[in-house]
mmCIF file with all atom_site columns, C-alpha atoms in Angstrom:
data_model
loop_
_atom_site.group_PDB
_atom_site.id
_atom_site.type_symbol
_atom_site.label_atom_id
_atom_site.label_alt_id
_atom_site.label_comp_id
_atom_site.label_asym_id
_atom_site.label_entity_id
_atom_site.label_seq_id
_atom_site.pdbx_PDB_ins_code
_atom_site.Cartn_x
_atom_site.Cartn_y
_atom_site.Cartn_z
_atom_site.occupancy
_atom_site.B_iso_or_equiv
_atom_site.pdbx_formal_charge
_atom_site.auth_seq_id
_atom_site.auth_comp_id
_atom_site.auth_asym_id
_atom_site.auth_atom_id
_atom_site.pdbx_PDB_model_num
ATOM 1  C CA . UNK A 1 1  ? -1.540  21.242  -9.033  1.00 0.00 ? 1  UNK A CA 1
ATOM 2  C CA . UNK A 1 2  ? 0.024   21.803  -5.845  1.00 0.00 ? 2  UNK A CA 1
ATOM 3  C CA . UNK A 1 3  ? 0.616   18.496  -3.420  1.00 0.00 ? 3  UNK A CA 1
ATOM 4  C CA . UNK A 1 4  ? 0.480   18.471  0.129   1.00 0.00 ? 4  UNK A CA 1
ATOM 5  C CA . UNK A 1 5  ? 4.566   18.207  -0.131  1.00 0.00 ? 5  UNK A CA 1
ATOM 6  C CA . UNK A 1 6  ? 4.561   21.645  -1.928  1.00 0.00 ? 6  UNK A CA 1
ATOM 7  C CA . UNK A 1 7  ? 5.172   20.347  -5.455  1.00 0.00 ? 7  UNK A CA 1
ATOM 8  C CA . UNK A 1 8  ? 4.264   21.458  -8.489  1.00 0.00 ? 8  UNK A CA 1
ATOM 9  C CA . UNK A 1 9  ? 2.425   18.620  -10.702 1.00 0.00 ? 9  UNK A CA 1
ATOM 10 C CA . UNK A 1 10 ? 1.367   19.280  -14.240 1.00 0.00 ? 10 UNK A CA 1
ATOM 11 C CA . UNK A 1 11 ? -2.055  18.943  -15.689 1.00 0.00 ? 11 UNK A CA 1
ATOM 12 C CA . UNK A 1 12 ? -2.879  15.380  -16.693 1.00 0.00 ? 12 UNK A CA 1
ATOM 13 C CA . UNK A 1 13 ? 0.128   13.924  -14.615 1.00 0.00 ? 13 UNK A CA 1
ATOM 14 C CA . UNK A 1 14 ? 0.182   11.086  -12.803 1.00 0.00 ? 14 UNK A CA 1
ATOM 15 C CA . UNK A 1 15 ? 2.883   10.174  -9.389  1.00 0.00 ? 15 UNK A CA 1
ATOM 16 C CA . UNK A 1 16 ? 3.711   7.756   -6.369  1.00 0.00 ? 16 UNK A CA 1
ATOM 17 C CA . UNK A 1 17 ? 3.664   9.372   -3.177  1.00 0.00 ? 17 UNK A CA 1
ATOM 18 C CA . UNK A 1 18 ? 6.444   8.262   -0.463  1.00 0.00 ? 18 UNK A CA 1
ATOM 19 C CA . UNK A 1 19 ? 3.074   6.615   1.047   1.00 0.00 ? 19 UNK A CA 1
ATOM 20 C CA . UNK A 1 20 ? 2.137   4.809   -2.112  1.00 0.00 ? 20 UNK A CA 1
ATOM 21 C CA . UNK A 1 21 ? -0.269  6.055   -2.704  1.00 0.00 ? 21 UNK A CA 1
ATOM 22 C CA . UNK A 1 22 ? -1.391  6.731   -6.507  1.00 0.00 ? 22 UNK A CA 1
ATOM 23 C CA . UNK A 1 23 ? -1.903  10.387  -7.473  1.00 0.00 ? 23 UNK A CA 1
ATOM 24 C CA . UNK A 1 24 ? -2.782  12.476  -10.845 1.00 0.00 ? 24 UNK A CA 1
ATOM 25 C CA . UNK A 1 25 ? -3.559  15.873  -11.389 1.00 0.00 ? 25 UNK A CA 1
ATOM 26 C CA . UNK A 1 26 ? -6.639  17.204  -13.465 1.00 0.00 ? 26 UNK A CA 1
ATOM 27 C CA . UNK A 1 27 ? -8.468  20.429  -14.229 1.00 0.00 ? 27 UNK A CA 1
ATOM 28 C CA . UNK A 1 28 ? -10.516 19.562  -11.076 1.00 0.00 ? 28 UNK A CA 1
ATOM 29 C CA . UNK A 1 29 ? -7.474  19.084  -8.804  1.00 0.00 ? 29 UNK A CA 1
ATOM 30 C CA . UNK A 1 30 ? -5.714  15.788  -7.298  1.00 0.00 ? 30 UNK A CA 1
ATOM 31 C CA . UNK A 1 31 ? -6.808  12.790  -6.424  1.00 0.00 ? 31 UNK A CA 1
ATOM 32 C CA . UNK A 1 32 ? -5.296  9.932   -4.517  1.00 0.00 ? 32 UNK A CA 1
ATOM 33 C CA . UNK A 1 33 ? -6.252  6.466   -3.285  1.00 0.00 ? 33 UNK A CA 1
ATOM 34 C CA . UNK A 1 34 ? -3.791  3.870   -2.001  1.00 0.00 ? 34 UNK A CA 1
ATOM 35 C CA . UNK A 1 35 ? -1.816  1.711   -4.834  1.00 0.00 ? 35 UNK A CA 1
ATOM 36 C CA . UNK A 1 36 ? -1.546  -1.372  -2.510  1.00 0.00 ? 36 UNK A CA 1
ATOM 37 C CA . UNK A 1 37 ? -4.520  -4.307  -1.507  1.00 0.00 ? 37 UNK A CA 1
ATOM 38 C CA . UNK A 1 38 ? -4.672  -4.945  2.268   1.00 0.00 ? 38 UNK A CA 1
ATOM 39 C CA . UNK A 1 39 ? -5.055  -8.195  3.334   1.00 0.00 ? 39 UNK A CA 1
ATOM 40 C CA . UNK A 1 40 ? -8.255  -9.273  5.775   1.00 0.00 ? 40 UNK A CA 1
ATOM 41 C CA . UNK A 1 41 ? -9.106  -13.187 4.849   1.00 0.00 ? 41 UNK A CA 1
ATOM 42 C CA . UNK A 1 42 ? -6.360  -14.283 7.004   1.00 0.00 ? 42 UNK A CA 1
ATOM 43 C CA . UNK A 1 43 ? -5.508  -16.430 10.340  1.00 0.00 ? 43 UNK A CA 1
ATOM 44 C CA . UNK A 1 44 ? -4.560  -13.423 12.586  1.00 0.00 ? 44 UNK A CA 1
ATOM 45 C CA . UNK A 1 45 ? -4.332  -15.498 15.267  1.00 0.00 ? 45 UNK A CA 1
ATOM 46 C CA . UNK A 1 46 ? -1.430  -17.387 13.851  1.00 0.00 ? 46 UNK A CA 1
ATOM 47 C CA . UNK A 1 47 ? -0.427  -14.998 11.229  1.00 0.00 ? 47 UNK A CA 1
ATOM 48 C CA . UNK A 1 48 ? 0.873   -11.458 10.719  1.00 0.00 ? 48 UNK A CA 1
ATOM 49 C CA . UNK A 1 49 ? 0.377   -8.809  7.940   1.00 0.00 ? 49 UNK A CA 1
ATOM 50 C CA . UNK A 1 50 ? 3.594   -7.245  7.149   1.00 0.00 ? 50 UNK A CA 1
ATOM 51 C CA . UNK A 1 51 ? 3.932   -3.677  4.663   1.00 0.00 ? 51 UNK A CA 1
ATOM 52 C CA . UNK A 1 52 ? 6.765   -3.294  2.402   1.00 0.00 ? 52 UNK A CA 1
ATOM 53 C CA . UNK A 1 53 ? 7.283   0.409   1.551   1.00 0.00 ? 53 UNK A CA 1
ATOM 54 C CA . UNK A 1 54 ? 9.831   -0.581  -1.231  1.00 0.00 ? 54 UNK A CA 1
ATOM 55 C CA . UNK A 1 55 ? 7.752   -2.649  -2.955  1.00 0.00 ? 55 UNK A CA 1
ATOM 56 C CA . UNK A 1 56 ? 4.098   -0.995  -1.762  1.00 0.00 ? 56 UNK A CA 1
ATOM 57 C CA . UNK A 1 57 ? 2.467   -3.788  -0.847  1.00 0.00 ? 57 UNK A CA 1
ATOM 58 C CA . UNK A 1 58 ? 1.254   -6.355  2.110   1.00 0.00 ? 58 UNK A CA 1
ATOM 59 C CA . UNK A 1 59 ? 3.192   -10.140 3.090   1.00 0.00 ? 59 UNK A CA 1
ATOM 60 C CA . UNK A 1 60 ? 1.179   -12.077 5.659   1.00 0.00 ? 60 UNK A CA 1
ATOM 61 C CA . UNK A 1 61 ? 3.464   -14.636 7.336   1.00 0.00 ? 61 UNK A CA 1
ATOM 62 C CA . UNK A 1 62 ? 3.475   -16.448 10.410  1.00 0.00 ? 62 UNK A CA 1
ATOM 63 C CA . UNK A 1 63 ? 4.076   -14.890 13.257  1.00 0.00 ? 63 UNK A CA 1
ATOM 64 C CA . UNK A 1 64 ? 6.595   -17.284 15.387  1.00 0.00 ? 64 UNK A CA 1
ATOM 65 C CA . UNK A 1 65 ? 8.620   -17.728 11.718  1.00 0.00 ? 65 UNK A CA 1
ATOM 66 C CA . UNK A 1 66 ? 8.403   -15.130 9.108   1.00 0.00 ? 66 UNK A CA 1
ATOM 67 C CA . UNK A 1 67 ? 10.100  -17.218 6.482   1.00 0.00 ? 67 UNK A CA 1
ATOM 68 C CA . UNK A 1 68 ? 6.251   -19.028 6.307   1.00 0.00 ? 68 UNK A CA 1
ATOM 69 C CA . UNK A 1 69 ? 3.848   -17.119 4.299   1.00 0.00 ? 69 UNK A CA 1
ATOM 70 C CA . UNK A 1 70 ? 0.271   -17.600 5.109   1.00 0.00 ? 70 UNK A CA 1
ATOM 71 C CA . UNK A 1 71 ? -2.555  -18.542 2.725   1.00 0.00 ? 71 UNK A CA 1
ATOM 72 C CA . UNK A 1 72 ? -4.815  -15.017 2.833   1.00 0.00 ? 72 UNK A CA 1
ATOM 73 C CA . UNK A 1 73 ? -8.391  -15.666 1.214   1.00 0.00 ? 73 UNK A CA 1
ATOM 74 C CA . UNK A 1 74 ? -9.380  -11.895 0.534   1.00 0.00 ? 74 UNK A CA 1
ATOM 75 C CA . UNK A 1 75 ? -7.862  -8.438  0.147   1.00 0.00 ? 75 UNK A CA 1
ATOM 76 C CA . UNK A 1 76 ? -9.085  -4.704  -0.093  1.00 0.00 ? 76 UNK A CA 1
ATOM 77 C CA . UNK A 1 77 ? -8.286  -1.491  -1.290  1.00 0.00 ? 77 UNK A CA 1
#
């Protein structure tokens, strides 16, 4: 298989993508879908959603003081 980044991938192999997103390669070509829950069950008001690329995934904390994590009551992906 043949990524969008020009690399080869074997049959039956899975990868990471800078994006994290989660890849694999089959017979039937690639597939990808995101690695990482987004959060939506949150006080945006008060409250900001912020993405780590490191770590590939969401921290919602308050806006004014980002030391203060925010509850967040659902998540998709």
């Amino acid at each position: 298989c043949l990524d969008e980044e020009g690399k080869v991938h074997e049959f039956d192999s899975s990868w990471r993508t800078e994006d994290c997103d989660d890849c694999s390669c089959s017979s039937s070509g690639i597939g990808c879908c995101t690695s990482y829950m987004r959060p939506v069950g949150y006080d945006e008001e008060k409250c900001e959603s912020i993405f780590n690329k490191e770590t590939c995934s969401y921290k919602v904390v308050e806006k004014g003081d980002h030391s203060k994590e925010c509850p967040v009551h659902s998540w998709v992906g």
